[in-house]
Coordinates of C-alpha atoms and ligand atoms in Angstrom, one line a residue:
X11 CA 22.1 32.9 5.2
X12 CA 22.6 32.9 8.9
X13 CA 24.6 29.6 9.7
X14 CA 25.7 30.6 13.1
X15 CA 22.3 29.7 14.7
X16 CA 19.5 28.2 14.1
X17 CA 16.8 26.2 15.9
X18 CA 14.5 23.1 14.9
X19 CA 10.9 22.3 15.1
X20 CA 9.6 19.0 14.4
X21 CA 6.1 17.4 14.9
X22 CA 6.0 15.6 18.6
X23 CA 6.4 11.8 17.4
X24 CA 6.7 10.8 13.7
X25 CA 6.6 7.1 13.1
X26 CA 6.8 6.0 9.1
X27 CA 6.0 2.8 7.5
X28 CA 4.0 0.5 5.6
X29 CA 1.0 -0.4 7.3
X30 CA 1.6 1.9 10.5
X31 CA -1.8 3.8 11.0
X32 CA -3.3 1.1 12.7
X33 CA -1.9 1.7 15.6
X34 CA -3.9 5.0 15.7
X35 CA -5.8 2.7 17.9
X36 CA -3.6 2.1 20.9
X37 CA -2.4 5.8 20.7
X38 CA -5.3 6.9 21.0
X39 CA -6.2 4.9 24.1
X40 CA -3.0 6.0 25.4
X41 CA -3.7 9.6 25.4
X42 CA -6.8 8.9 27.3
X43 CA -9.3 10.1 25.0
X44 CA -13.0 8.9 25.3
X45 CA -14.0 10.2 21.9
X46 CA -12.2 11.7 19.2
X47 CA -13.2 13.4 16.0
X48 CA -12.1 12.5 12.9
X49 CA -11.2 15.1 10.1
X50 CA -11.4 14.0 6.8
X51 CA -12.8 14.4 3.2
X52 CA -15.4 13.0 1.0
X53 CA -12.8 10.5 -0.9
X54 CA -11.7 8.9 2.6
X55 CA -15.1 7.9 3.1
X56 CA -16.0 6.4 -0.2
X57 CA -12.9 4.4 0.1
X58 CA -13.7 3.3 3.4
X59 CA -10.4 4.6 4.6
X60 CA -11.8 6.7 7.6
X61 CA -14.6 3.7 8.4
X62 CA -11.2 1.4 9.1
X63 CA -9.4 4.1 11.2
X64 CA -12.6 5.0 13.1
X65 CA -13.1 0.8 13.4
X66 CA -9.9 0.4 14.6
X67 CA -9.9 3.4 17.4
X68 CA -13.5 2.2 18.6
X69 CA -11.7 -1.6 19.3
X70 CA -9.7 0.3 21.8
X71 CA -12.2 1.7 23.4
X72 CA -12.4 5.5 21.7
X73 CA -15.2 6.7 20.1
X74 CA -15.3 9.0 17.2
X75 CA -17.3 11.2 15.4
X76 CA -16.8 11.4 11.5
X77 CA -16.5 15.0 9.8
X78 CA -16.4 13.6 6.2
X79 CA -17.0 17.2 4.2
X80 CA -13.6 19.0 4.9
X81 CA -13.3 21.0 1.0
X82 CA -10.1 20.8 -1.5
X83 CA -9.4 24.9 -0.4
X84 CA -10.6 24.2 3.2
X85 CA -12.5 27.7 4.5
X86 CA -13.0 29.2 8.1
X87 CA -16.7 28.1 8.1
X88 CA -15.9 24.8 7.6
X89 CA -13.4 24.7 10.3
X90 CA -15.5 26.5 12.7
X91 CA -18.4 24.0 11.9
X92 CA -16.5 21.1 13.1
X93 CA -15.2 22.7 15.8
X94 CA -18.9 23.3 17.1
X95 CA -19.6 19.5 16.2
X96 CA -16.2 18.8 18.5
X97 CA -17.4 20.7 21.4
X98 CA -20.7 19.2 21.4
X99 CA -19.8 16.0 21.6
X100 CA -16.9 16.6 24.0
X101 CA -13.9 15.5 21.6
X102 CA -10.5 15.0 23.6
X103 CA -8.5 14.7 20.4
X104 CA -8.7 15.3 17.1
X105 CA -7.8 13.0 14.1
X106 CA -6.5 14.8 11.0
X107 CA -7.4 11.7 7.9
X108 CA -5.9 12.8 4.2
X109 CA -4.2 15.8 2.4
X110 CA -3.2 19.3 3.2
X111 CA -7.1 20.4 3.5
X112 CA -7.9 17.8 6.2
X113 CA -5.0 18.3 8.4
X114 CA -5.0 22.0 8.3
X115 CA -8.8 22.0 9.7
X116 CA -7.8 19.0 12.0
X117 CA -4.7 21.4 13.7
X118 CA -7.3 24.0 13.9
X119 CA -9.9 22.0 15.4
X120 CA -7.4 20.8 18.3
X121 CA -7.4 24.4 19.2
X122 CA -10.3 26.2 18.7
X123 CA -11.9 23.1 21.1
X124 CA -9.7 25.6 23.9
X125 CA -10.4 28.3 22.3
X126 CA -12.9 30.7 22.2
X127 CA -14.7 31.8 18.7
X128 CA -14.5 31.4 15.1
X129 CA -10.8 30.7 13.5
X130 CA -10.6 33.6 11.8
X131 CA -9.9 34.9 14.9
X132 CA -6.3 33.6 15.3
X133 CA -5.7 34.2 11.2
X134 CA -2.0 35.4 12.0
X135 CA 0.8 34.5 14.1
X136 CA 0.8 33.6 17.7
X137 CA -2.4 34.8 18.5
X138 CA -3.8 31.1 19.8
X139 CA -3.6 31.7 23.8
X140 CA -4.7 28.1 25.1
X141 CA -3.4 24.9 24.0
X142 CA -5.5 22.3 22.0
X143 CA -6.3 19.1 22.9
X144 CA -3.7 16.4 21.2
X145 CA -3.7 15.8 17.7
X146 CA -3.0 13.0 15.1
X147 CA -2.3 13.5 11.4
X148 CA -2.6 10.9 9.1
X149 CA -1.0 12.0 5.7
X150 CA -2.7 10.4 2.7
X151 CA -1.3 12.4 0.3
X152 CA 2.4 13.2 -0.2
X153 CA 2.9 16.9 -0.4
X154 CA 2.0 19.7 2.4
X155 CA 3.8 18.4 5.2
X156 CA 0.9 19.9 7.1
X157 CA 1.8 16.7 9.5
X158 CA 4.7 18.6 10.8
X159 CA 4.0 22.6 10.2
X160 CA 2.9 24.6 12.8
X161 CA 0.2 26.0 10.2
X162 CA -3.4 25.9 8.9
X163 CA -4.1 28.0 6.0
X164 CA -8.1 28.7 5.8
X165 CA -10.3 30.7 3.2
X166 CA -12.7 33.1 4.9
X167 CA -15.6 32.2 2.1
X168 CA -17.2 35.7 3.5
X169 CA -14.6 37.9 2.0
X170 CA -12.5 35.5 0.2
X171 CA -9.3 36.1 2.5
X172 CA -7.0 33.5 2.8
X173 CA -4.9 33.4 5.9
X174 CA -2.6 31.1 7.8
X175 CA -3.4 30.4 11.7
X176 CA 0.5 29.8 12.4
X177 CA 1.2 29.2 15.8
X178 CA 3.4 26.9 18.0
X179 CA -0.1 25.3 19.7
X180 CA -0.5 23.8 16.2
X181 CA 2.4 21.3 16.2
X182 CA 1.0 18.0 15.9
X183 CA 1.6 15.6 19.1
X184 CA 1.7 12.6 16.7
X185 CA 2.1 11.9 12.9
X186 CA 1.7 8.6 11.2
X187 CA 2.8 8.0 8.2
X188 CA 1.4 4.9 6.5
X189 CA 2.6 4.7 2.7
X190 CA 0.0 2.4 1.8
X191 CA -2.6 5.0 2.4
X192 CA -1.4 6.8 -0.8
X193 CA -1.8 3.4 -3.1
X194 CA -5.1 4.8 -3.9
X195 CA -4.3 8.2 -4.8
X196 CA -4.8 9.1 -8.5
X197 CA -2.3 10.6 -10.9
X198 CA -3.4 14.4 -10.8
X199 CA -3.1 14.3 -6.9
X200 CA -0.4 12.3 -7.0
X201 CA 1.7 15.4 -9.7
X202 CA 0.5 18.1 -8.3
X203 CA 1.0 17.5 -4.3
X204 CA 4.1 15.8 -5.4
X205 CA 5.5 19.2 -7.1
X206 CA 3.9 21.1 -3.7
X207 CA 6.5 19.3 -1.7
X208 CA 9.2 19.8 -4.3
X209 CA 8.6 23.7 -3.8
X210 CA 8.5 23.7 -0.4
X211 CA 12.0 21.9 -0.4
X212 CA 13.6 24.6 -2.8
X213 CA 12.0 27.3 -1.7
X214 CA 13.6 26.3 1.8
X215 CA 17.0 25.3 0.6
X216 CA 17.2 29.0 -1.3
X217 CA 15.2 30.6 1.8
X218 CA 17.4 33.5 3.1
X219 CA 16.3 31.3 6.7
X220 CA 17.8 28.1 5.8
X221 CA 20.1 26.7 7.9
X222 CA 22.4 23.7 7.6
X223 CA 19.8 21.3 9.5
X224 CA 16.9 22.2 7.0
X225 CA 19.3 22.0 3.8
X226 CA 20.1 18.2 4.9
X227 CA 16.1 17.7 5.1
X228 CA 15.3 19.9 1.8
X229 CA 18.5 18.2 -0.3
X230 CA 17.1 14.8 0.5
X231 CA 13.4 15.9 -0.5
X232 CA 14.8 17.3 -3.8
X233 CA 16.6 14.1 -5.2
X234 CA 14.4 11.6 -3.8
X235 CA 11.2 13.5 -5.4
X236 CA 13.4 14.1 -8.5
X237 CA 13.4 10.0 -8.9
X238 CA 10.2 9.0 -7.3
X239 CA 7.7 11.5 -8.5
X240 CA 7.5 10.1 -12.0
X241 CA 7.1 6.5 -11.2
X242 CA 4.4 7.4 -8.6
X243 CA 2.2 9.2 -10.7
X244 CA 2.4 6.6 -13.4
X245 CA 2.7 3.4 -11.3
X246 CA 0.3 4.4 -8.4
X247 CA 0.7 0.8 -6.8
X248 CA 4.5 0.6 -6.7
X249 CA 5.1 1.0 -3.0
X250 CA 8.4 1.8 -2.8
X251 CA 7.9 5.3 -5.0
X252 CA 4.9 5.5 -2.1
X253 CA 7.2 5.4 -0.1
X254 CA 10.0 7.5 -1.2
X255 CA 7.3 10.2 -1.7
X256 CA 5.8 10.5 1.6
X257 CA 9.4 10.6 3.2
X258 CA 9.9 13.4 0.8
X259 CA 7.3 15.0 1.6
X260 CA 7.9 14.7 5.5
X261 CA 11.3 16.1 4.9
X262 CA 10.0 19.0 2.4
X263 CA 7.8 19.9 5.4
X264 CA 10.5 19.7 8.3
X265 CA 12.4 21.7 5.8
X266 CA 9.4 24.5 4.7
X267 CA 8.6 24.7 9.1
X268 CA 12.6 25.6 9.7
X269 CA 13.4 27.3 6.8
X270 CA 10.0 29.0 5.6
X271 CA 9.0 29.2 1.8
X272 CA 9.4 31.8 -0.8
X273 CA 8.0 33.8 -3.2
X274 CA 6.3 30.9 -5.3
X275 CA 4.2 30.4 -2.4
X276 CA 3.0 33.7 -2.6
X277 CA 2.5 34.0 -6.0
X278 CA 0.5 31.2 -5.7
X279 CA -2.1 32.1 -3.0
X280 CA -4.2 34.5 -4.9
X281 CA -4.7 31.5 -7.6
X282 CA -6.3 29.7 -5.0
X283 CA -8.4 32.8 -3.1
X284 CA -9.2 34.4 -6.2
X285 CA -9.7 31.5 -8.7
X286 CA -10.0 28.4 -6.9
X287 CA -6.6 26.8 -8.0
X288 CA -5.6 23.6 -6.1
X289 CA -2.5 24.6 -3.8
X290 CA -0.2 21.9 -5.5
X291 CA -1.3 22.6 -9.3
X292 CA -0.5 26.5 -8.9
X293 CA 2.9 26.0 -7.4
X294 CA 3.9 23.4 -9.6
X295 CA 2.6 25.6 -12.7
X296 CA 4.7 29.1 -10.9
X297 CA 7.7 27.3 -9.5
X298 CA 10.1 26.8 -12.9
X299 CA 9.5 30.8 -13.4
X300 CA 10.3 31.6 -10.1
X301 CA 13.6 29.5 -10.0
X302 CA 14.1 31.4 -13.8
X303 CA 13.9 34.9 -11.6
X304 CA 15.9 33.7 -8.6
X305 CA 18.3 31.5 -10.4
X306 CA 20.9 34.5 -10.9
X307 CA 20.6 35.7 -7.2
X308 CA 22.0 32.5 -5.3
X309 CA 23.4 30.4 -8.2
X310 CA 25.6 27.6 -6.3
X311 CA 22.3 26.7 -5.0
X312 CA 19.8 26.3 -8.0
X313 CA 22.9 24.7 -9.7
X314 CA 22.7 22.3 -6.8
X315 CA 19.1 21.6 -7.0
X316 CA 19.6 21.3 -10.8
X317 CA 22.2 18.4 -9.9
X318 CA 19.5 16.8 -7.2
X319 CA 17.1 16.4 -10.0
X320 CA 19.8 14.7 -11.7
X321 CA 19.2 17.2 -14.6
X322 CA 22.4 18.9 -14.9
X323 CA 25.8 17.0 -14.7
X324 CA 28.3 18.4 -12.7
X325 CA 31.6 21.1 -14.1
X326 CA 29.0 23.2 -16.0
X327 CA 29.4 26.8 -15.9
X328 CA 27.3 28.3 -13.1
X329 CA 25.4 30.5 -14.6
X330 CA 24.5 27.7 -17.1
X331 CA 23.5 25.1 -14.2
X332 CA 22.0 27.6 -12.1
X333 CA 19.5 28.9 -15.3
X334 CA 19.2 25.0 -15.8
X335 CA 17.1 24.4 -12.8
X336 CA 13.8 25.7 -14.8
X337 CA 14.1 23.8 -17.2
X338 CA 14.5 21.0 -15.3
X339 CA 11.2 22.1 -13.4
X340 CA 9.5 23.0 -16.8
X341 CA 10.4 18.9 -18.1
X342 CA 8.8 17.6 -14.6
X343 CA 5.6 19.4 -15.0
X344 CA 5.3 18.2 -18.2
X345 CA 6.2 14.7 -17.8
X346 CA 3.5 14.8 -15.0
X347 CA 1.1 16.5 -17.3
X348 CA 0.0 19.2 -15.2
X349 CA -0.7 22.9 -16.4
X350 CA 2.1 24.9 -17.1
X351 CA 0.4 27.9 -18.3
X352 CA -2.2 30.1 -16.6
X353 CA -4.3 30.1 -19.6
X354 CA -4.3 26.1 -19.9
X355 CA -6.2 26.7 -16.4
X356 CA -9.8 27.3 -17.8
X357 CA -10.4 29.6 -14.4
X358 CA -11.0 33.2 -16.2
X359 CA -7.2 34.7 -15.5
X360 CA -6.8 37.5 -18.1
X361 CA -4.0 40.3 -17.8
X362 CA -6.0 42.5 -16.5
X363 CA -6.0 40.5 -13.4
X364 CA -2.1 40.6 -13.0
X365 CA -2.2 43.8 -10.6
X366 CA -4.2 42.8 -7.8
X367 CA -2.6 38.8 -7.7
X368 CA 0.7 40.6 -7.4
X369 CA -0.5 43.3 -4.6
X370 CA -2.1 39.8 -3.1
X371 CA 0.6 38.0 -3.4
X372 CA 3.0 40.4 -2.1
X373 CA 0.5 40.9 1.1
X374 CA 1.6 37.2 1.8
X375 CA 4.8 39.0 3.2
X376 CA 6.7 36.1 5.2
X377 CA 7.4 33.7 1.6
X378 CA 8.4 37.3 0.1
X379 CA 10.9 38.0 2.8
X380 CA 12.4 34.8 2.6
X381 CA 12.9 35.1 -1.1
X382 CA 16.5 35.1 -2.2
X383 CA 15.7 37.6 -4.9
X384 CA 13.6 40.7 -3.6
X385 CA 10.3 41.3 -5.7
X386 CA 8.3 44.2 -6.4
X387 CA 5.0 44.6 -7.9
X388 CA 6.4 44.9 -11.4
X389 CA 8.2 41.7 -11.0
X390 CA 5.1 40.0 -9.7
X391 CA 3.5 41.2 -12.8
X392 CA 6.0 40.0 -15.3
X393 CA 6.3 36.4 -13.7
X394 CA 2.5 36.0 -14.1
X395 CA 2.6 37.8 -17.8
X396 CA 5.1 35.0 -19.1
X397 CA 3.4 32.3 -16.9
X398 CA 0.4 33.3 -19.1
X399 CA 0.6 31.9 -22.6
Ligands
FE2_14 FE1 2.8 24.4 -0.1

């Protein structure tokens, strides 16, 4: 770990609170937008969610047309669809309304409006040239931090590639994060986006990038989701583990964009391009067997994340705590009851399998690098054979 120098991105403006995204109305206004579209999924709309943010932007004078059909593993097409519908309709911002999915195509949106072409265009890093047009995020879920990464990660449904567009242009201008927005969430969302944000805030406090600024974001993310996850899943309406979760997840996020991720993430992509796993539900199912790989390489700190989780009590021996920190992962998943094996899936994942994930995984090279423990193909191989069954 360099701690001689480091920098810090964050979002433009984050406000937090109960009750805060209606103001998307006056901010909008105030960026001088005439009509904005609004990037959001099938579940915002039969709640009525995106009808009151699209109510309460048009009372200010902004305009907005709805993009309701944004999927779980957004995709390229999708994106480039609403980008057409954006610059048809002469969109001067772009609203991002939900979970990872929605604000990934949102920040992609903002930018391919200035853009030229189709978003697989820019699948890489630093290839967007022009800035976007401003964007708001509007977390309703408490896991990607997508509302303050510079990244949209996008399936290519023609060839099944899944890429991140990771560029500074991508930054959200503005971020409002409104609790109460997640009262409606159900359970399984709740888990699984929950333990998303729980990876991203290890794998960044055992990155070989983190620096002391992203450990004080990702050691708050770890203990508050260590206390709050459980009561959130089970007590959806109790607004302060709302709360405490969609902080977390805000931190997990500042910590992921400063820090990076690790090999989890990786592990956990070709799940999603090659079987359609949600994001959330494969890291949460990979990320106690990645901690049991790691734990020996940088043992202070799974020791310390075992502590966080108020799992492990302190004056063990290290190698003890350190090995502790999966099982304190493996008790979470279950206690949230989400899948801890790949069989327990249902998506077709045999052995056979196992080699091309782990060359896919290991083509998602930045996670891999950041990795405190190095992994090879054969490594890859054996965390998916005893993830199996
Ligand atoms: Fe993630």
């Amino acid at each position: 770990m360099d701690v001689n120098m480091f920098n810090l991105f964050v979002a433009g403006r984050i406000s937090f609170g109960p009750g805060v995204s209606g103001r998307i109305g006056e901010l909008a206004r105030s960026l001088g937008a005439k009509r904005a579209v609004l990037v959001t999924d099938e579940s915002m709309e039969r709640l009525g969610i995106s009808d009151r943010i699209s109510g309460i932007m048009e009372k200010e004078g902004v305009e907005s047309c709805i993009f309701a059909g944004v999927e779980p593993e957004p995709s390229v097409e999708t994106t480039d669809a609403v980008a057409m519908l954006a610059r048809e309709h002469d969109c001067q911002l772009v609203v991002g309304l939900g979970g990872g999915s929605c604000m990934d195509v949102a920040k992609a949106v903002s930018v391919l409006i200035t853009n030229e072409g189709s978003a697989s265009l820019y699948q890489g890093l630093g290839l967007v040239k022009q800035p976007g047009v401003p964007k708001i995020m509007i977390p309703t879920t408490s896991g990607t931090g997508s509302e303050v990464t510079f990244t949209s990660v996008l399936i290519r449904k023609s060839d099944g590639f899944k890429g991140g567009i990771n560029d500074d242009k991508l930054y959200p201008d503005y971020s409002l994060l409104d609790p109460e927005l997640a009262l409606t969430m159900p359970p399984k969302v709740t888990a699984s986006t929950g333990m998303d944000a729980l990876t991203h805030a290890i794998e960044a406090f055992t990155s070989k990038a983190a620096s002391p600024m992203s450990d004080l974001f990702a050691r708050e993310a770890i203990e508050k989701i260590g206390s709050a996850l459980r009561v959130a899943t089970w007590n959806g309406s109790n607004l302060e583990a709302r709360s405490e979760m969609m902080l977390a997840s805000l931190y997990g996020g500042i910590a992921l964009a400063n820090a990076g991720v690790g090999a989890c993430h990786s592990l956990a992509y070709p799940l999603g391009s090659m079987f359609g796993v949600g994001h959330g539900v494969a890291n949460a199912l990979l990320v106690p067997y990645v901690c049991r790989y790691n734990a020996l390489a940088a043992p202070e700190r799974y020791y310390e994340v075992s502590c966080l989780l108020d799992y492990s009590p302190e004056g063990l021996p290290l190698r003890e705590g350190a090995l502790d920190c999966a099982e304190a992962l493996h008790e979470l998943v279950e206690d949230l009851a989400l899948p801890s094996k790949l069989k327990a899936l249902k998506v077709g994942i045999k052995p056979e399998h196992f080699d091309e994930m782990a060359i896919k995984a290991l083509a998602v090279a930045r996670p891999m690098a950041n990795n405190p423990r190095p992994m090879d193909k054969e490594a890859c191989v054996a965390i998916y054979r005893e993830a199996m069954e």
